[in-house]
Short mmCIF file of C-alpha atoms and ligand atoms in Angstrom, two decimals:
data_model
loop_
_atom_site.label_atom_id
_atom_site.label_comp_id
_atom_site.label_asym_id
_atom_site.label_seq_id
_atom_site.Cartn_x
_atom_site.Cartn_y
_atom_site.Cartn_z
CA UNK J 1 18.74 12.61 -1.51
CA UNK J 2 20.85 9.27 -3.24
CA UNK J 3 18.44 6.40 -4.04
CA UNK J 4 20.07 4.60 -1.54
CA UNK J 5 19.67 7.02 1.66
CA UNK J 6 15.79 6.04 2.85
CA UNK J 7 15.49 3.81 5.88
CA UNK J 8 12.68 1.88 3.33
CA UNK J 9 15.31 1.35 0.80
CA UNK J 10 17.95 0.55 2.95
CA UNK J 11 15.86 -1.96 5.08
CA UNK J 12 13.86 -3.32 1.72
CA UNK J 13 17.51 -3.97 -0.04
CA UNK J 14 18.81 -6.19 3.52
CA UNK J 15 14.84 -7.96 3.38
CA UNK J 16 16.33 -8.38 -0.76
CA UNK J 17 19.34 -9.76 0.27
CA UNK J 18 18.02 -12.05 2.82
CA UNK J 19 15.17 -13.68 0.89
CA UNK J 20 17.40 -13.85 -1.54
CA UNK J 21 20.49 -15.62 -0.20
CA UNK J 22 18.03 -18.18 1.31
CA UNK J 23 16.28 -19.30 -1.79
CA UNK J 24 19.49 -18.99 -3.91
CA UNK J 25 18.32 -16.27 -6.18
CA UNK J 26 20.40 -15.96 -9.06
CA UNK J 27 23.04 -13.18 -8.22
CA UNK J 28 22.13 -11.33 -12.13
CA UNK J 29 18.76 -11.04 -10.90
CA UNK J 30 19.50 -10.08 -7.66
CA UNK J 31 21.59 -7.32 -8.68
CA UNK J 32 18.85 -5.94 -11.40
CA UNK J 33 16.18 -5.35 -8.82
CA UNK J 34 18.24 -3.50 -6.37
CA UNK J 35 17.43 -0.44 -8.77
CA UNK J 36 14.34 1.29 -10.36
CA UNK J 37 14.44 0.95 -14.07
CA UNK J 38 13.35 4.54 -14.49
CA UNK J 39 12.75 7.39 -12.08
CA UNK J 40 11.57 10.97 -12.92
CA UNK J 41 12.36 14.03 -10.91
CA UNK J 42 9.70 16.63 -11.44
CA UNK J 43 9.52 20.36 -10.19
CA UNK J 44 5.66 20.78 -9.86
CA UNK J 45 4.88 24.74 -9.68
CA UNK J 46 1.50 25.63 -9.17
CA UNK J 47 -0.02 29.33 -7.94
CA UNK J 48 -1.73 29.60 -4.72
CA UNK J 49 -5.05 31.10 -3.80
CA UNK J 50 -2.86 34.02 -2.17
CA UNK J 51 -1.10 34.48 -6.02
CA UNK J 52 2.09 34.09 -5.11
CA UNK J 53 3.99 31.00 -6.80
CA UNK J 54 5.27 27.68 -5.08
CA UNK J 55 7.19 24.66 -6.74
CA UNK J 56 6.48 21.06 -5.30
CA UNK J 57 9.44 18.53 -6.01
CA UNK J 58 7.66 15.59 -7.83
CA UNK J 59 8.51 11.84 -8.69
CA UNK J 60 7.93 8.98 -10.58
CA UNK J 61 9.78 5.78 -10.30
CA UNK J 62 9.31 2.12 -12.15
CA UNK J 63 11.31 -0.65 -10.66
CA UNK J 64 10.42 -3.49 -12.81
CA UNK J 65 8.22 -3.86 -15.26
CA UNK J 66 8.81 -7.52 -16.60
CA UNK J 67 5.72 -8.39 -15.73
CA UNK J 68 3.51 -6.01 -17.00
CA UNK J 69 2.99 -2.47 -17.17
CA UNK J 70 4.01 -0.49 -13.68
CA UNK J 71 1.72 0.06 -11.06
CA UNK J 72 1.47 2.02 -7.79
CA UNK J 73 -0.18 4.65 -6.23
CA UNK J 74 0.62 8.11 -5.93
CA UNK J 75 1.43 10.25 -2.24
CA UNK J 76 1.17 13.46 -1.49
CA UNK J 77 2.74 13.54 2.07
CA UNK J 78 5.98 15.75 3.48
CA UNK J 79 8.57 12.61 4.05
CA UNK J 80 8.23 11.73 0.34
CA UNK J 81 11.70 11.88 -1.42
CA UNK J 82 12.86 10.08 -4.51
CA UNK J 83 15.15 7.30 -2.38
CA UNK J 84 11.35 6.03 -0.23
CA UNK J 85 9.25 6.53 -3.45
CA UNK J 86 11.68 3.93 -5.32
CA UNK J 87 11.72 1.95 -2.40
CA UNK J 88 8.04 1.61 -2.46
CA UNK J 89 8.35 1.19 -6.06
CA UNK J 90 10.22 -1.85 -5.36
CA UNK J 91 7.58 -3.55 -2.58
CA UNK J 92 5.23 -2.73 -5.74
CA UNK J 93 7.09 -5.29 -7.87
CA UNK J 94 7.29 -7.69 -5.25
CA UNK J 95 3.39 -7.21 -4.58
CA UNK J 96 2.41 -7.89 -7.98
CA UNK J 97 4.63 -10.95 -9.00
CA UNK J 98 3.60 -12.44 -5.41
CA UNK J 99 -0.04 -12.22 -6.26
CA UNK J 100 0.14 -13.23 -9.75
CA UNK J 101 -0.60 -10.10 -11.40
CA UNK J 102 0.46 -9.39 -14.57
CA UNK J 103 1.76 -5.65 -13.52
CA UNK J 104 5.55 -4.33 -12.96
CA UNK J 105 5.90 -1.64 -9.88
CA UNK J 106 5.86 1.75 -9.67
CA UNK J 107 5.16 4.68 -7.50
CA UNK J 108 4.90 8.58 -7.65
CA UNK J 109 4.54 11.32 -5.32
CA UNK J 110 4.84 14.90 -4.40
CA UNK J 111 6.45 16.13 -1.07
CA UNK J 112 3.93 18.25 -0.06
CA UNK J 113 1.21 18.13 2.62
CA UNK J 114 -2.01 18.25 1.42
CA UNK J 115 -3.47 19.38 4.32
CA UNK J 116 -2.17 22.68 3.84
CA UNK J 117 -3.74 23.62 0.31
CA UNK J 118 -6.70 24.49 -0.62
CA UNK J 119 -9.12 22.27 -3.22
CA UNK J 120 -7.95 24.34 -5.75
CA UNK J 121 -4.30 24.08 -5.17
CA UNK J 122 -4.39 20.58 -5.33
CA UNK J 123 -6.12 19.64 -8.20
CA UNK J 124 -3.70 22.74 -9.68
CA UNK J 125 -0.92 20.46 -8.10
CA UNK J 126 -2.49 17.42 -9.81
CA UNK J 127 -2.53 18.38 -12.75
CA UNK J 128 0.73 19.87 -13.36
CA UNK J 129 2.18 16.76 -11.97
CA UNK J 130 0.65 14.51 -14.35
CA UNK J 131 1.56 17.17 -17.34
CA UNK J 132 5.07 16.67 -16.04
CA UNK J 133 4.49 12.94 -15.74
CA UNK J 134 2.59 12.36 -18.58
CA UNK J 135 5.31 11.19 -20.91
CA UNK J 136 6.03 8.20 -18.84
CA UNK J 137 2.60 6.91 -17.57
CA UNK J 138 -0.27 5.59 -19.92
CA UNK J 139 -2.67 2.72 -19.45
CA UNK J 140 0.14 0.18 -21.30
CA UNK J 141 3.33 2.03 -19.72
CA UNK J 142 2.31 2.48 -16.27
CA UNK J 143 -0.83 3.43 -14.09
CA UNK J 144 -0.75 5.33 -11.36
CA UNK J 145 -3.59 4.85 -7.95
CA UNK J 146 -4.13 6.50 -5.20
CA UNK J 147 -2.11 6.22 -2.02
CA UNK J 148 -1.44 8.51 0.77
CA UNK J 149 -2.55 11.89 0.84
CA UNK J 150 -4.61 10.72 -2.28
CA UNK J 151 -7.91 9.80 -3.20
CA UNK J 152 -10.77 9.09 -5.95
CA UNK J 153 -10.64 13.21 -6.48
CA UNK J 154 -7.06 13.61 -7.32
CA UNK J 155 -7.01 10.23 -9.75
CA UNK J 156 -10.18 11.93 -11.58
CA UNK J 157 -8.41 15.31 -11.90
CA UNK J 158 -5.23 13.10 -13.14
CA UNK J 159 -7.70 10.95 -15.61
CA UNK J 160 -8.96 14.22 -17.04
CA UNK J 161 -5.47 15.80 -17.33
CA UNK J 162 -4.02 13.22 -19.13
CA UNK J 163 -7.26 12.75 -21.63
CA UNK J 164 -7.00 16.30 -22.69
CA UNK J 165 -3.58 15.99 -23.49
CA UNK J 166 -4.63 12.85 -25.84
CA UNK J 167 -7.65 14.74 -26.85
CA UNK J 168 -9.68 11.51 -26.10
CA UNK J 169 -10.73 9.62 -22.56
CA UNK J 170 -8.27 7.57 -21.18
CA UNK J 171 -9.84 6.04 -18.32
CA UNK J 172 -6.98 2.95 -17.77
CA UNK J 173 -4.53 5.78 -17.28
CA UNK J 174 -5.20 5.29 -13.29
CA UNK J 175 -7.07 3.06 -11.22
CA UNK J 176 -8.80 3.82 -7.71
CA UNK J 177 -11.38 6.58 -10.15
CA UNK J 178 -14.84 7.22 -9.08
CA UNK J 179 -17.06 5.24 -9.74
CA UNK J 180 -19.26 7.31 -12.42
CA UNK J 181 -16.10 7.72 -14.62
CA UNK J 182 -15.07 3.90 -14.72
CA UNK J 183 -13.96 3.15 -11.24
CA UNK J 184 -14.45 -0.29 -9.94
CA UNK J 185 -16.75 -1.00 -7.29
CA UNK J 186 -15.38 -2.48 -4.06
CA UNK J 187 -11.99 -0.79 -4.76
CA UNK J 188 -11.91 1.93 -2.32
CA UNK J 189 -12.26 -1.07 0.11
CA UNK J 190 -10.27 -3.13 -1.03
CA UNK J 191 -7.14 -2.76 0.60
CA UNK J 192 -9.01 -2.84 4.48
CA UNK J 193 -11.26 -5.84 3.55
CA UNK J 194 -7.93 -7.78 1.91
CA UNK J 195 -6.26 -6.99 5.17
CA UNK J 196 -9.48 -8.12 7.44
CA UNK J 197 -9.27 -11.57 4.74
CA UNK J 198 -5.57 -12.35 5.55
CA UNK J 199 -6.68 -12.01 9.69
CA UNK J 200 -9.22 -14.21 9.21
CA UNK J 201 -6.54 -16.62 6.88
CA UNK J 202 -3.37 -16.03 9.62
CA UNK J 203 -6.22 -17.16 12.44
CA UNK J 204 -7.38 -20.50 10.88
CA UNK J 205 -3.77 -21.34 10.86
CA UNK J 206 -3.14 -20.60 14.43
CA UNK J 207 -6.17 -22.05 15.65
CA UNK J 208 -7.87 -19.12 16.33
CA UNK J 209 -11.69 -17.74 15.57
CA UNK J 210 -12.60 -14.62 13.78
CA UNK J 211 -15.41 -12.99 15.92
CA UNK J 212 -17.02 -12.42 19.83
CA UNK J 213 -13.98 -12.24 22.21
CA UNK J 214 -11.19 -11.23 19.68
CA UNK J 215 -9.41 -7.91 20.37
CA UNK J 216 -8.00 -5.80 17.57
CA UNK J 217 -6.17 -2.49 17.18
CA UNK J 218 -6.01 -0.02 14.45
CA UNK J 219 -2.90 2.34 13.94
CA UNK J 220 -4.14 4.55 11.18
CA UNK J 221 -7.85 5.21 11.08
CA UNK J 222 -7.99 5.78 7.16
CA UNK J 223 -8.02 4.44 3.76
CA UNK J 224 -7.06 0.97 5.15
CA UNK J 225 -7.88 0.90 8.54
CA UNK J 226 -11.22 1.99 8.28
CA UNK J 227 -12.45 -0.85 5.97
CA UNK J 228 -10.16 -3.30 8.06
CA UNK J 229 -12.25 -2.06 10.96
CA UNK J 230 -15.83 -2.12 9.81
CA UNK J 231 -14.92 -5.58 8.22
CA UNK J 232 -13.77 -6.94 11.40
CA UNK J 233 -16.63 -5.27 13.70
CA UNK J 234 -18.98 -6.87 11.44
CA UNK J 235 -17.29 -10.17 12.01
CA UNK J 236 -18.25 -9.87 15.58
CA UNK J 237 -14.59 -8.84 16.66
CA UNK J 238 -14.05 -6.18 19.28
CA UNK J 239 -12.11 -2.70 17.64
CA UNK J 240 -10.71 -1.30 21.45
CA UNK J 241 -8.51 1.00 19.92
CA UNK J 242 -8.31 3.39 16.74
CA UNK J 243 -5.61 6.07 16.23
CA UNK J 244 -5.10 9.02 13.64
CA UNK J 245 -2.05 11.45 13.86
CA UNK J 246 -3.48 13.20 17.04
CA UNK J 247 -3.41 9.99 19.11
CA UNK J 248 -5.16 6.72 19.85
CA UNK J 249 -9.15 6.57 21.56
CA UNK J 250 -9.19 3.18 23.47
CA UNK J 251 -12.14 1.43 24.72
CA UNK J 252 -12.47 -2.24 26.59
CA UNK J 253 -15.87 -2.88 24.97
CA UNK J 254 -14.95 -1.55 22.19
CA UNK J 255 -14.96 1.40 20.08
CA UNK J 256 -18.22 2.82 18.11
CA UNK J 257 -16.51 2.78 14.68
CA UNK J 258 -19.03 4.13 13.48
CA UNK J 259 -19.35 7.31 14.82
CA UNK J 260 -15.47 7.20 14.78
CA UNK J 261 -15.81 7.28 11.15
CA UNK J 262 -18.25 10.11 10.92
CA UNK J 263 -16.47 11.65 12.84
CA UNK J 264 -13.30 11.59 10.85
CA UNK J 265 -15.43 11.67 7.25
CA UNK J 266 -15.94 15.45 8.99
CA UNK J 267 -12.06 16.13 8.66
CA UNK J 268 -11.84 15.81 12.62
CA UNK J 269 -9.12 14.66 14.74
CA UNK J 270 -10.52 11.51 16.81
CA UNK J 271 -8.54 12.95 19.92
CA UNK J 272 -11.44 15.42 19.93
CA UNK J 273 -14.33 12.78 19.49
CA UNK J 274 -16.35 13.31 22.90
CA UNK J 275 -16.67 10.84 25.64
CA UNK J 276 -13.84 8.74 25.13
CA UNK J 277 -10.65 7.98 26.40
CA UNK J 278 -7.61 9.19 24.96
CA UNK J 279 -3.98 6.91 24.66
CA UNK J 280 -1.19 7.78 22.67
CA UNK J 281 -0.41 6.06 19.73
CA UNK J 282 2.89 3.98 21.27
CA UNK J 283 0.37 3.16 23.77
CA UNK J 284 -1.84 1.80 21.26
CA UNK J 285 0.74 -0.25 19.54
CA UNK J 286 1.94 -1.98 22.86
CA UNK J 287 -1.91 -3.04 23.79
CA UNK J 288 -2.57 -6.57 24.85
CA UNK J 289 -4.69 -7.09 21.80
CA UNK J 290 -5.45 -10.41 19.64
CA UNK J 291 -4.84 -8.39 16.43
CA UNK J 292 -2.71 -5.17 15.42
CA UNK J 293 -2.80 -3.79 12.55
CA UNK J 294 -0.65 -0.77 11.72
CA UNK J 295 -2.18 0.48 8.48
CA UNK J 296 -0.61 4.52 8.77
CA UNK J 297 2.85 4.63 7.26
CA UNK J 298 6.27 3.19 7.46
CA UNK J 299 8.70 2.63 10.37
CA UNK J 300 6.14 3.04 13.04
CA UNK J 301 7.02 -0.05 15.04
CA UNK J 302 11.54 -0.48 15.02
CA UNK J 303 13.99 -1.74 17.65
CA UNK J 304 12.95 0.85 20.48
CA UNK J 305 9.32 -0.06 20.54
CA UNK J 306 8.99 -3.64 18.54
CA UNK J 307 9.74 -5.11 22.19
CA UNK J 308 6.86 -3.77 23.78
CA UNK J 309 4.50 -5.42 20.99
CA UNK J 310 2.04 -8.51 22.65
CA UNK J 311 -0.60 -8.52 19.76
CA UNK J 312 -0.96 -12.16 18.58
CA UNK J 313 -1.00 -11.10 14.95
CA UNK J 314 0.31 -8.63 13.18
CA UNK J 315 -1.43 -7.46 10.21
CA UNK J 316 0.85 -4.76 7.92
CA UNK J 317 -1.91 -2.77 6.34
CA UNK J 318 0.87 0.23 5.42
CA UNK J 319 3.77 -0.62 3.15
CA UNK J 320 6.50 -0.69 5.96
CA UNK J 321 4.81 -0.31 8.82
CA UNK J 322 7.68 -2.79 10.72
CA UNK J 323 11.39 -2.30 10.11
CA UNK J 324 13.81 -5.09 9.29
CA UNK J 325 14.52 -4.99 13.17
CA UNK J 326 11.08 -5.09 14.12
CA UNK J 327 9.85 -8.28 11.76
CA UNK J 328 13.20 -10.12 13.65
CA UNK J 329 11.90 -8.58 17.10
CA UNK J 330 8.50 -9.90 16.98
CA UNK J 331 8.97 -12.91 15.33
CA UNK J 332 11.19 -14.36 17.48
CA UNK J 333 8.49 -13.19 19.97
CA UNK J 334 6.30 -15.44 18.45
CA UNK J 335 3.80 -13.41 17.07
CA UNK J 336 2.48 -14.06 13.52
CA UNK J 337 3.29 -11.60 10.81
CA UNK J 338 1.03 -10.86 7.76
CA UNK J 339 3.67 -8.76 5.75
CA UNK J 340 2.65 -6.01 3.71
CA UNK J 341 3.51 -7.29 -0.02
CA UNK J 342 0.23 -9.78 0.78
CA UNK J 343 -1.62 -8.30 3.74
CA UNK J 344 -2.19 -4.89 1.67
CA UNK J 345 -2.18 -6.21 -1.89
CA UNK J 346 -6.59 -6.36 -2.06
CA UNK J 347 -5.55 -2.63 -3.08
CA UNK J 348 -3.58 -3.64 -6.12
CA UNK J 349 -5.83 -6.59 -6.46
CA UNK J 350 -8.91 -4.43 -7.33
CA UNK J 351 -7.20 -1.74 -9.09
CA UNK J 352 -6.05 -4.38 -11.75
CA UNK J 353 -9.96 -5.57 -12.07
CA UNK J 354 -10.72 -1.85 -12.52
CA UNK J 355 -7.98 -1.56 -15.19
CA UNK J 356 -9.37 -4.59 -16.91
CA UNK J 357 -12.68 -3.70 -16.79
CA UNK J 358 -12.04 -0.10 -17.93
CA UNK J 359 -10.37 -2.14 -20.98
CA UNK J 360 -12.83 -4.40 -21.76
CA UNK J 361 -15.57 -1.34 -21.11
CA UNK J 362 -17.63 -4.06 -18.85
CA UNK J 363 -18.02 -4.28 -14.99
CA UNK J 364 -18.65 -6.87 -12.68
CA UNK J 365 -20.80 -6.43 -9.80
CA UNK J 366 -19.33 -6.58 -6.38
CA UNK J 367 -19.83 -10.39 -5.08
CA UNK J 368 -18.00 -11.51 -8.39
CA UNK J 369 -15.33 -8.72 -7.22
CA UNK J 370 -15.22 -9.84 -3.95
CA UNK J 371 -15.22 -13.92 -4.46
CA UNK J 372 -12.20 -13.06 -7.07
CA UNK J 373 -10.16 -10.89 -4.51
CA UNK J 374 -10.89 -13.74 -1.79
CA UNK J 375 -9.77 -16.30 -4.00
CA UNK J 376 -6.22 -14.18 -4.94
CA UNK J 377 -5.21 -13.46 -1.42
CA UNK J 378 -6.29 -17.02 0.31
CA UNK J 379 -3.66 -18.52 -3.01
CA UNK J 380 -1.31 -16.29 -2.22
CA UNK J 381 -1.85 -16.72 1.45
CA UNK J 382 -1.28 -20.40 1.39
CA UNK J 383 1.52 -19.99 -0.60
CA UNK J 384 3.37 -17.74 1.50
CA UNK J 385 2.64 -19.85 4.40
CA UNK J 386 3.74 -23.22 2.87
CA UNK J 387 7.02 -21.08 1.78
CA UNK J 388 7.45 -20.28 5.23
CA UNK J 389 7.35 -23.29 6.32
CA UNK J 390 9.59 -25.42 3.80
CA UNK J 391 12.34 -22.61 4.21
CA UNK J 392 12.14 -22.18 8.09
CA UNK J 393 11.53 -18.72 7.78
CA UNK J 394 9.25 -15.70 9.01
CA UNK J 395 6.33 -15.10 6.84
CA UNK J 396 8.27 -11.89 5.29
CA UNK J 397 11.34 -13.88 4.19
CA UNK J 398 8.63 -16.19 2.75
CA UNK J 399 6.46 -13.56 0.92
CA UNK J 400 9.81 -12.15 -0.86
CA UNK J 401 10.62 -15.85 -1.56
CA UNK J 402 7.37 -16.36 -3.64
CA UNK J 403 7.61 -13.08 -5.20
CA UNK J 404 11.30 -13.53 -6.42
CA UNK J 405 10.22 -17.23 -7.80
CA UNK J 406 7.94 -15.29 -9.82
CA UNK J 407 9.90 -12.40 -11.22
CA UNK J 408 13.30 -14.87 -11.63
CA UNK J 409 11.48 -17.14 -14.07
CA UNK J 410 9.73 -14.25 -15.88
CA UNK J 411 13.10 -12.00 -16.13
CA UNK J 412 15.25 -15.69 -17.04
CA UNK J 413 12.42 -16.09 -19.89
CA UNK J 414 12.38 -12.92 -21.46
CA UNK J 415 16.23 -12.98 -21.15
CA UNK J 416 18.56 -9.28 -21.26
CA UNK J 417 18.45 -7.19 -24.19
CA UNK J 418 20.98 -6.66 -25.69
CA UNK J 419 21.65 -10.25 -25.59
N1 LIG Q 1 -1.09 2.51 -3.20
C1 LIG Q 1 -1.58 1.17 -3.07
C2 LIG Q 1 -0.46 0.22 -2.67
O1 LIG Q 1 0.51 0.63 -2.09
C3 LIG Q 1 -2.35 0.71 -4.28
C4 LIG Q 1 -1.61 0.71 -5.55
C5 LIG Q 1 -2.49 0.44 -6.77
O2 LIG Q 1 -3.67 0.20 -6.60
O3 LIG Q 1 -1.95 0.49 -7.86
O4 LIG Q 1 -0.56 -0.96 -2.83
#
């Protein structure tokens, strides 16, 4: 697959463009981050449980990394391919520099799905990737986190790879740990309560209240839209609808999250949760809801279903969850888009207090976490919506704006070498 072949990096390049042409971006800079700096093709083999051998293809990929070392997480799903990893690679960059963190972006992954290995086949898997990996990734090069398909597990087994190929714990070598071997608290969170924050930011500004009487829906009942759930329950708002990849439960009063999340925390599909009702997941995205928040994977909603959207706000929890089409279908709709660079950043957010904590060797507790991760995304927030409005543009446009302010002074300063 050619870099350029993904519907993420073909759509991400046009959102590029577009941003870009509107603020003027300077056409040298432009150019430079329409390509990854570095990407890494890895073959992964690992044995199974059965004996026999199978080889995983494997990637790596830094976009930029003017700003600081690369970041992103890593996925283990079956659509990964080098041309969408260095497209998410890319919304990594644009993440960090739009929330002021002093990180470049990066992203790895392994097509694979994990569902159908054992425990011991993955961290196997894991390991060997990060062998493979190891000569490009390091706590000052570029730290890996988890993402889909991923979790606290695999970033220990990577943590303890890469440490006994040092001979010495490296625990900034990935964020997103447990907590017992330097994790941060309130980062496994982080991404669904940064995405229930810029709701509750998007509302104010429409005039709307956070609590009794607002509707939401959740496509992706995991990582992110669990939190985003529980954080918006607890708020008072009312969760009618939840989905995983066997389909949507729906409920007017509103869904018991959770026993949903039990339920799921058991490894079960929620179509088989009894005594409720079952919708599909397009049904679920064309609700009549306050709030939607697709927070599974990319190009779920695109020109055939964008029209059928009514939600008020749209919250991207995934990276990509609305093509290019999409953002232009439901903005001109009227609703109000939280795009994923800020909606989804809390991740990235807490993974760089867990890298500088791990540094420093001293952590915070969790209300000096949490008042710091409000504080990012509400400044980021207001600056993507006063971008929107001095350009005339969706909140997207505005949120690459910002972002390319960012990296054009940075990359301007530190000029091209060789000069
Ligand atoms: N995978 C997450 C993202 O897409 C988190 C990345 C990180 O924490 O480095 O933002």
């Amino acid at each position: 697959m050619s870099l350029f072949e993904s519907p993420l990096y073909k759509d991400s390049l046009k959102l590029l463009e577009d941003a870009g042409s509107v603020m003027g971006l300077d056409p040298n800079i432009l150019e430079r981050l329409k390509y990854p700096k570095r990407a890494l093709q890895v073959a992964v083999p690992i044995r199974l449980d059965d004996g026999t051998v199978k080889t995983f293809q494997g990637y790596r990929v830094q976009h930029n990394m003017t700003l600081g070392p690369g970041k992103g997480g890593i996925r283990f799903h079956p659509k990964v391919d080098l041309s969408e990893t260095a497209a998410l690679a890319m919304l990594m960059t644009f993440k960090c520099a739009l929330v002021g963190l002093p990180l470049g972006g990066a992203k790895g992954g392994i097509c694979v799905d994990p569902n159908e290995l054992s425990r011991q086949e993955l961290q196997s898997l894991t390991r060997r990737y990060t062998t493979e990996i190891n000569m490009i990734v390091g706590p000052s090069i570029d730290i890996p986190a988890p993402d889909i398909g991923t979790d606290g597990q695999t970033m220990a087994w990577f943590m303890d790879t890469y440490s006994q190929l040092k001979g010495y714990t490296v625990p900034g070598v990935v964020t997103g740990k447990p907590i017992t071997i330097g994790g941060s608290l309130g980062r496994a969170e982080a991404t669904g309560k940064g995405v229930a924050y810029c709701v509750n930011f998007a509302a104010e500004k429409l005039g709307m209240k956070v609590g009794k009487g607002m509707t939401v829906a959740i496509h992706g009942f995991g990582k992110v839209g669990i939190p985003a759930a529980q954080d918006l329950r607890d708020q008072g708002c009312t969760i009618v609808a939840v989905s995983d990849v066997s389909g949507a439960i729906y409920s007017k009063d509103g869904i018991d999250v959770d026993k949903a999340v039990e339920w799921v925390n058991q490894r079960k599909f929620l179509k088989d949760l009894p005594g409720v009702e079952l919708i599909s997941n397009e049904d679920l995205l064309a609700l009549d809801v306050d709030v939607l928040i697709p927070a599974a994977i990319d190009g779920v909603l695109t020109k055939k279903n964008a029209d059928n959207v009514k939600a008020k706000i749209i919250a991207e929890g995934a990276n990509g969850p609305l093509t290019k089409d999409a953002i232009d279908i439901i903005t001109a709709k009227g609703s109000f888009l939280i795009p994923d660079i800020l909606c989804n950043a809390g991740g990235v957010i807490v993974s760089y207090f867990e890298w500088v904590q791990g540094l420093q060797n001293f952590f915070w507790g969790l209300d000096e976490i949490n008042a710091k991760l409000h504080s990012i995304l509400k400044d980021a927030f207001d600056n993507v919506y006063e971008c929107s409005l001095e350009y005339k543009v969706d909140m997207k446009k505005a949120a690459f704006i910002r972002a390319f302010r960012r990296l054009e002074r940075a990359m301007r300063l530190r000029g091209l070498f060789p000069s």
